[in-house]
Amino acid sequence: MLEVTVKGAISERMNIILGGNRLKAGGELLRGLSPEIAIYRSAVYSQLDYRFDEGIKLVGGVQWNKPDNSSLDASTRLGYIHEWSENWTTKLLYGEAFRSPAGTEFFINAPAFRGNPDLKPETIQTFDAQVIYQQSNYSLSTTLYRSKQKDVISRVNLDDNSTQLVQLNLGEL
């Protein structure tokens, strides 16, 4: 894996992160049970935050991912952080992410289960709200969140006569 990240202050109030990576994963998953494989994954990402005088900070970011066997995916991140006082902070956050299938989920062909080269990445969207109280020697917080995961990769038995499980994208959580 090769990754390059640049981060720093654009001004006293604004920070930026820019980066990208390229990953090659490969090999033989199980000697004699799977072909030699190579999977490539690429990503480019950026995030910007801006702090206002009133203790308010806004955050925005995006990551573009391009794994083999899948189309380009964009995952966004948005945040509103308010420091009401030295002790009290609230956060409202939204974020998206995805997980590309692993090599075994794509390619393995073993007696117990079989991979599927047509799998799509799993995706997740999360909204969360957090209230934080902090002192110098402790902090308390409570978080409410809602996550929705799509295209969940599951192992299923395609028929009653088979003992082999197959990897498929099924449903939501």
PDB file of C-alpha atoms in Angstrom:
ATOM      1  CA  MET A   1       0.000   0.000   0.000  1.00  0.00           C
ATOM      2  CA  LEU A   2       1.186   3.483  -0.842  1.00  0.00           C
ATOM      3  CA  GLU A   3      -0.519   6.427   0.851  1.00  0.00           C
ATOM      4  CA  VAL A   4       0.234  10.130   0.752  1.00  0.00           C
ATOM      5  CA  THR A   5      -1.486  12.570   3.112  1.00  0.00           C
ATOM      6  CA  VAL A   6      -1.011  16.304   3.411  1.00  0.00           C
ATOM      7  CA  LYS A   7      -2.643  18.220   6.232  1.00  0.00           C
ATOM      8  CA  GLY A   8      -2.277  21.644   7.723  1.00  0.00           C
ATOM      9  CA  ALA A   9      -3.707  25.039   8.384  1.00  0.00           C
ATOM     10  CA  ILE A  10      -4.881  27.180   5.479  1.00  0.00           C
ATOM     11  CA  SER A  11      -5.534  30.044   7.905  1.00  0.00           C
ATOM     12  CA  GLU A  12      -5.951  30.490  11.678  1.00  0.00           C
ATOM     13  CA  ARG A  13      -9.518  29.218  11.357  1.00  0.00           C
ATOM     14  CA  MET A  14      -9.334  26.686   8.532  1.00  0.00           C
ATOM     15  CA  ASN A  15      -7.604  23.301   8.270  1.00  0.00           C
ATOM     16  CA  ILE A  16      -7.387  20.901   5.350  1.00  0.00           C
ATOM     17  CA  ILE A  17      -6.517  17.262   4.769  1.00  0.00           C
ATOM     18  CA  LEU A  18      -5.793  15.923   1.271  1.00  0.00           C
ATOM     19  CA  GLY A  19      -4.624  12.461   0.410  1.00  0.00           C
ATOM     20  CA  GLY A  20      -4.794   9.338  -1.619  1.00  0.00           C
ATOM     21  CA  ASN A  21      -3.771   5.725  -1.570  1.00  0.00           C
ATOM     22  CA  ARG A  22      -3.280   2.718  -3.802  1.00  0.00           C
ATOM     23  CA  LEU A  23      -3.434  -0.834  -2.497  1.00  0.00           C
ATOM     24  CA  LYS A  24      -2.508  -4.090  -4.160  1.00  0.00           C
ATOM     25  CA  ALA A  25      -3.493  -7.224  -2.271  1.00  0.00           C
ATOM     26  CA  GLY A  26      -2.718 -10.566  -3.770  1.00  0.00           C
ATOM     27  CA  GLY A  27      -1.547 -14.086  -3.418  1.00  0.00           C
ATOM     28  CA  GLU A  28      -2.970 -17.553  -3.232  1.00  0.00           C
ATOM     29  CA  LEU A  29      -5.751 -17.694  -0.648  1.00  0.00           C
ATOM     30  CA  LEU A  30      -5.635 -21.444  -0.072  1.00  0.00           C
ATOM     31  CA  ARG A  31      -3.036 -23.580  -1.807  1.00  0.00           C
ATOM     32  CA  GLY A  32      -4.743 -25.535  -4.550  1.00  0.00           C
ATOM     33  CA  LEU A  33      -8.255 -24.294  -3.671  1.00  0.00           C
ATOM     34  CA  SER A  34      -8.131 -20.843  -5.212  1.00  0.00           C
ATOM     35  CA  PRO A  35      -6.386 -19.137  -8.108  1.00  0.00           C
ATOM     36  CA  GLU A  36      -3.556 -16.664  -7.642  1.00  0.00           C
ATOM     37  CA  ILE A  37      -5.240 -13.265  -7.274  1.00  0.00           C
ATOM     38  CA  ALA A  38      -4.436  -9.575  -7.269  1.00  0.00           C
ATOM     39  CA  ILE A  39      -6.905  -6.925  -6.120  1.00  0.00           C
ATOM     40  CA  TYR A  40      -6.309  -3.202  -6.596  1.00  0.00           C
ATOM     41  CA  ARG A  41      -8.054  -0.466  -4.620  1.00  0.00           C
ATOM     42  CA  SER A  42      -7.574   3.280  -4.947  1.00  0.00           C
ATOM     43  CA  ALA A  43      -8.879   6.224  -2.924  1.00  0.00           C
ATOM     44  CA  VAL A  44      -8.629  10.014  -2.932  1.00  0.00           C
ATOM     45  CA  TYR A  45      -9.922  12.037   0.012  1.00  0.00           C
ATOM     46  CA  SER A  46     -10.222  15.566   1.336  1.00  0.00           C
ATOM     47  CA  GLN A  47     -11.594  17.247   4.436  1.00  0.00           C
ATOM     48  CA  LEU A  48     -11.955  20.886   5.375  1.00  0.00           C
ATOM     49  CA  ASP A  49     -12.893  22.382   8.742  1.00  0.00           C
ATOM     50  CA  TYR A  50     -13.608  25.970   9.688  1.00  0.00           C
ATOM     51  CA  ARG A  51     -13.821  27.401  13.221  1.00  0.00           C
ATOM     52  CA  PHE A  52     -16.003  30.465  13.893  1.00  0.00           C
ATOM     53  CA  ASP A  53     -15.504  32.881  16.838  1.00  0.00           C
ATOM     54  CA  GLU A  54     -18.647  31.651  18.584  1.00  0.00           C
ATOM     55  CA  GLY A  55     -17.183  28.197  19.338  1.00  0.00           C
ATOM     56  CA  ILE A  56     -18.717  26.711  16.208  1.00  0.00           C
ATOM     57  CA  LYS A  57     -16.781  24.413  13.919  1.00  0.00           C
ATOM     58  CA  LEU A  58     -18.029  23.095  10.560  1.00  0.00           C
ATOM     59  CA  VAL A  59     -16.475  20.034   8.947  1.00  0.00           C
ATOM     60  CA  GLY A  60     -16.950  18.722   5.420  1.00  0.00           C
ATOM     61  CA  GLY A  61     -15.205  15.986   3.546  1.00  0.00           C
ATOM     62  CA  VAL A  62     -15.438  13.424   0.783  1.00  0.00           C
ATOM     63  CA  GLN A  63     -13.610  10.241  -0.116  1.00  0.00           C
ATOM     64  CA  TRP A  64     -13.700   8.706  -3.587  1.00  0.00           C
ATOM     65  CA  ASN A  65     -12.974   4.983  -3.668  1.00  0.00           C
ATOM     66  CA  LYS A  66     -12.391   2.786  -6.693  1.00  0.00           C
ATOM     67  CA  PRO A  67     -11.938  -0.887  -5.902  1.00  0.00           C
ATOM     68  CA  ASP A  68     -11.528  -3.521  -8.610  1.00  0.00           C
ATOM     69  CA  ASN A  69     -14.820  -5.083  -9.730  1.00  0.00           C
ATOM     70  CA  SER A  70     -16.805  -2.040  -8.534  1.00  0.00           C
ATOM     71  CA  SER A  71     -17.776   1.390  -9.747  1.00  0.00           C
ATOM     72  CA  LEU A  72     -16.463   4.638  -8.265  1.00  0.00           C
ATOM     73  CA  ASP A  73     -17.964   5.354  -4.831  1.00  0.00           C
ATOM     74  CA  ALA A  74     -18.137   8.708  -3.048  1.00  0.00           C
ATOM     75  CA  SER A  75     -18.479   8.814   0.744  1.00  0.00           C
ATOM     76  CA  THR A  76     -19.259  12.160   2.374  1.00  0.00           C
ATOM     77  CA  ARG A  77     -18.758  13.503   5.876  1.00  0.00           C
ATOM     78  CA  LEU A  78     -20.421  16.547   7.428  1.00  0.00           C
ATOM     79  CA  GLY A  79     -20.168  17.888  10.948  1.00  0.00           C
ATOM     80  CA  TYR A  80     -21.376  20.696  13.180  1.00  0.00           C
ATOM     81  CA  ILE A  81     -19.535  21.075  16.499  1.00  0.00           C
ATOM     82  CA  HIS A  82     -20.514  23.716  19.064  1.00  0.00           C
ATOM     83  CA  GLU A  83     -18.443  24.436  22.174  1.00  0.00           C
ATOM     84  CA  TRP A  84     -21.011  26.188  24.360  1.00  0.00           C
ATOM     85  CA  SER A  85     -18.548  26.761  27.192  1.00  0.00           C
ATOM     86  CA  GLU A  86     -15.273  25.395  28.506  1.00  0.00           C
ATOM     87  CA  ASN A  87     -17.200  22.351  29.775  1.00  0.00           C
ATOM     88  CA  TRP A  88     -20.070  21.723  27.315  1.00  0.00           C
ATOM     89  CA  THR A  89     -19.870  20.644  23.668  1.00  0.00           C
ATOM     90  CA  THR A  90     -22.421  19.252  21.222  1.00  0.00           C
ATOM     91  CA  LYS A  91     -21.726  17.475  17.943  1.00  0.00           C
ATOM     92  CA  LEU A  92     -24.008  16.681  15.025  1.00  0.00           C
ATOM     93  CA  LEU A  93     -22.322  14.396  12.508  1.00  0.00           C
ATOM     94  CA  TYR A  94     -23.160  12.579   9.296  1.00  0.00           C
ATOM     95  CA  GLY A  95     -20.811  10.139   7.623  1.00  0.00           C
ATOM     96  CA  GLU A  96     -20.778   7.534   4.883  1.00  0.00           C
ATOM     97  CA  ALA A  97     -18.362   4.674   4.349  1.00  0.00           C
ATOM     98  CA  PHE A  98     -18.053   1.402   2.525  1.00  0.00           C
ATOM     99  CA  ARG A  99     -16.238  -1.899   2.817  1.00  0.00           C
ATOM    100  CA  SER A 100     -14.946  -3.616  -0.280  1.00  0.00           C
ATOM    101  CA  PRO A 101     -15.249  -7.400  -0.313  1.00  0.00           C
ATOM    102  CA  ALA A 102     -12.167  -9.272   0.862  1.00  0.00           C
ATOM    103  CA  GLY A 103     -10.275 -11.595  -1.439  1.00  0.00           C
ATOM    104  CA  THR A 104     -11.873 -14.671   0.135  1.00  0.00           C
ATOM    105  CA  GLU A 105     -15.346 -13.210  -0.411  1.00  0.00           C
ATOM    106  CA  PHE A 106     -14.507 -12.714  -4.097  1.00  0.00           C
ATOM    107  CA  PHE A 107     -12.425 -15.706  -5.088  1.00  0.00           C
ATOM    108  CA  ILE A 108     -12.261 -18.638  -2.688  1.00  0.00           C
ATOM    109  CA  ASN A 109     -13.725 -21.967  -3.807  1.00  0.00           C
ATOM    110  CA  ALA A 110     -13.596 -24.408  -0.905  1.00  0.00           C
ATOM    111  CA  PRO A 111     -15.854 -27.266   0.201  1.00  0.00           C
ATOM    112  CA  ALA A 112     -17.525 -25.100   2.876  1.00  0.00           C
ATOM    113  CA  PHE A 113     -18.020 -21.890   0.914  1.00  0.00           C
ATOM    114  CA  ARG A 114     -17.544 -20.241  -2.444  1.00  0.00           C
ATOM    115  CA  GLY A 115     -16.635 -16.663  -3.297  1.00  0.00           C
ATOM    116  CA  ASN A 116     -18.533 -14.401  -5.666  1.00  0.00           C
ATOM    117  CA  PRO A 117     -16.613 -12.065  -8.038  1.00  0.00           C
ATOM    118  CA  ASP A 118     -19.832 -10.044  -8.620  1.00  0.00           C
ATOM    119  CA  LEU A 119     -20.116  -8.792  -5.024  1.00  0.00           C
ATOM    120  CA  LYS A 120     -20.675  -5.068  -4.485  1.00  0.00           C
ATOM    121  CA  PRO A 121     -19.152  -3.156  -1.553  1.00  0.00           C
ATOM    122  CA  GLU A 122     -21.178  -2.805   1.638  1.00  0.00           C
ATOM    123  CA  THR A 123     -22.155   0.798   2.385  1.00  0.00           C
ATOM    124  CA  ILE A 124     -23.151   2.502   5.618  1.00  0.00           C
ATOM    125  CA  GLN A 125     -24.660   5.885   6.492  1.00  0.00           C
ATOM    126  CA  THR A 126     -24.511   7.129  10.084  1.00  0.00           C
ATOM    127  CA  PHE A 127     -26.132  10.139  11.751  1.00  0.00           C
ATOM    128  CA  ASP A 128     -25.095  10.885  15.315  1.00  0.00           C
ATOM    129  CA  ALA A 129     -25.684  13.524  17.955  1.00  0.00           C
ATOM    130  CA  GLN A 130     -23.433  13.830  20.965  1.00  0.00           C
ATOM    131  CA  VAL A 131     -23.429  15.934  24.139  1.00  0.00           C
ATOM    132  CA  ILE A 132     -20.159  16.129  26.071  1.00  0.00           C
ATOM    133  CA  TYR A 133     -19.412  17.504  29.526  1.00  0.00           C
ATOM    134  CA  GLN A 134     -15.754  17.662  30.515  1.00  0.00           C
ATOM    135  CA  GLN A 135     -13.661  18.729  33.462  1.00  0.00           C
ATOM    136  CA  SER A 136      -9.897  18.547  33.811  1.00  0.00           C
ATOM    137  CA  ASN A 137     -10.015  15.078  35.384  1.00  0.00           C
ATOM    138  CA  TYR A 138     -13.067  13.442  33.711  1.00  0.00           C
ATOM    139  CA  SER A 139     -15.576  13.697  30.910  1.00  0.00           C
ATOM    140  CA  LEU A 140     -19.107  12.424  30.385  1.00  0.00           C
ATOM    141  CA  SER A 141     -20.857  12.034  27.069  1.00  0.00           C
ATOM    142  CA  THR A 142     -23.975  10.598  25.572  1.00  0.00           C
ATOM    143  CA  THR A 143     -24.427   9.724  21.932  1.00  0.00           C
ATOM    144  CA  LEU A 144     -27.516   8.943  19.908  1.00  0.00           C
ATOM    145  CA  TYR A 145     -26.922   7.457  16.485  1.00  0.00           C
ATOM    146  CA  ARG A 146     -28.642   5.768  13.597  1.00  0.00           C
ATOM    147  CA  SER A 147     -26.725   3.673  11.087  1.00  0.00           C
ATOM    148  CA  LYS A 148     -28.065   2.090   7.934  1.00  0.00           C
ATOM    149  CA  GLN A 149     -25.938  -0.541   6.211  1.00  0.00           C
ATOM    150  CA  LYS A 150     -26.773  -1.633   2.644  1.00  0.00           C
ATOM    151  CA  ASP A 151     -25.665  -4.506   0.393  1.00  0.00           C
ATOM    152  CA  VAL A 152     -24.563  -6.522   3.417  1.00  0.00           C
ATOM    153  CA  ILE A 153     -22.286  -9.395   2.372  1.00  0.00           C
ATOM    154  CA  SER A 154     -23.671 -12.650   3.749  1.00  0.00           C
ATOM    155  CA  ARG A 155     -22.939 -16.345   3.407  1.00  0.00           C
ATOM    156  CA  VAL A 156     -26.031 -18.247   2.304  1.00  0.00           C
ATOM    157  CA  ASN A 157     -26.905 -21.763   1.278  1.00  0.00           C
ATOM    158  CA  LEU A 158     -28.479 -21.636  -2.187  1.00  0.00           C
ATOM    159  CA  ASP A 159     -30.400 -24.904  -1.845  1.00  0.00           C
ATOM    160  CA  ASP A 160     -31.279 -27.524   0.757  1.00  0.00           C
ATOM    161  CA  ASN A 161     -29.040 -30.204  -0.797  1.00  0.00           C
ATOM    162  CA  SER A 162     -25.785 -28.230  -0.688  1.00  0.00           C
ATOM    163  CA  THR A 163     -23.419 -27.794   2.249  1.00  0.00           C
ATOM    164  CA  GLN A 164     -21.515 -25.035   0.423  1.00  0.00           C
ATOM    165  CA  LEU A 165     -22.259 -21.440   1.400  1.00  0.00           C
ATOM    166  CA  VAL A 166     -22.079 -18.690  -1.235  1.00  0.00           C
ATOM    167  CA  GLN A 167     -21.240 -15.001  -0.678  1.00  0.00           C
ATOM    168  CA  LEU A 168     -24.096 -12.663  -1.727  1.00  0.00           C
ATOM    169  CA  ASN A 169     -25.137  -9.044  -1.159  1.00  0.00           C
ATOM    170  CA  LEU A 170     -28.321  -9.304   0.888  1.00  0.00           C
ATOM    171  CA  GLY A 171     -30.508  -6.678   2.463  1.00  0.00           C
ATOM    172  CA  GLU A 172     -29.929  -3.949   4.986  1.00  0.00           C
ATOM    173  CA  LEU A 173     -29.183  -3.541   8.653  1.00  0.00           C
TER     174      LEU A 173
END
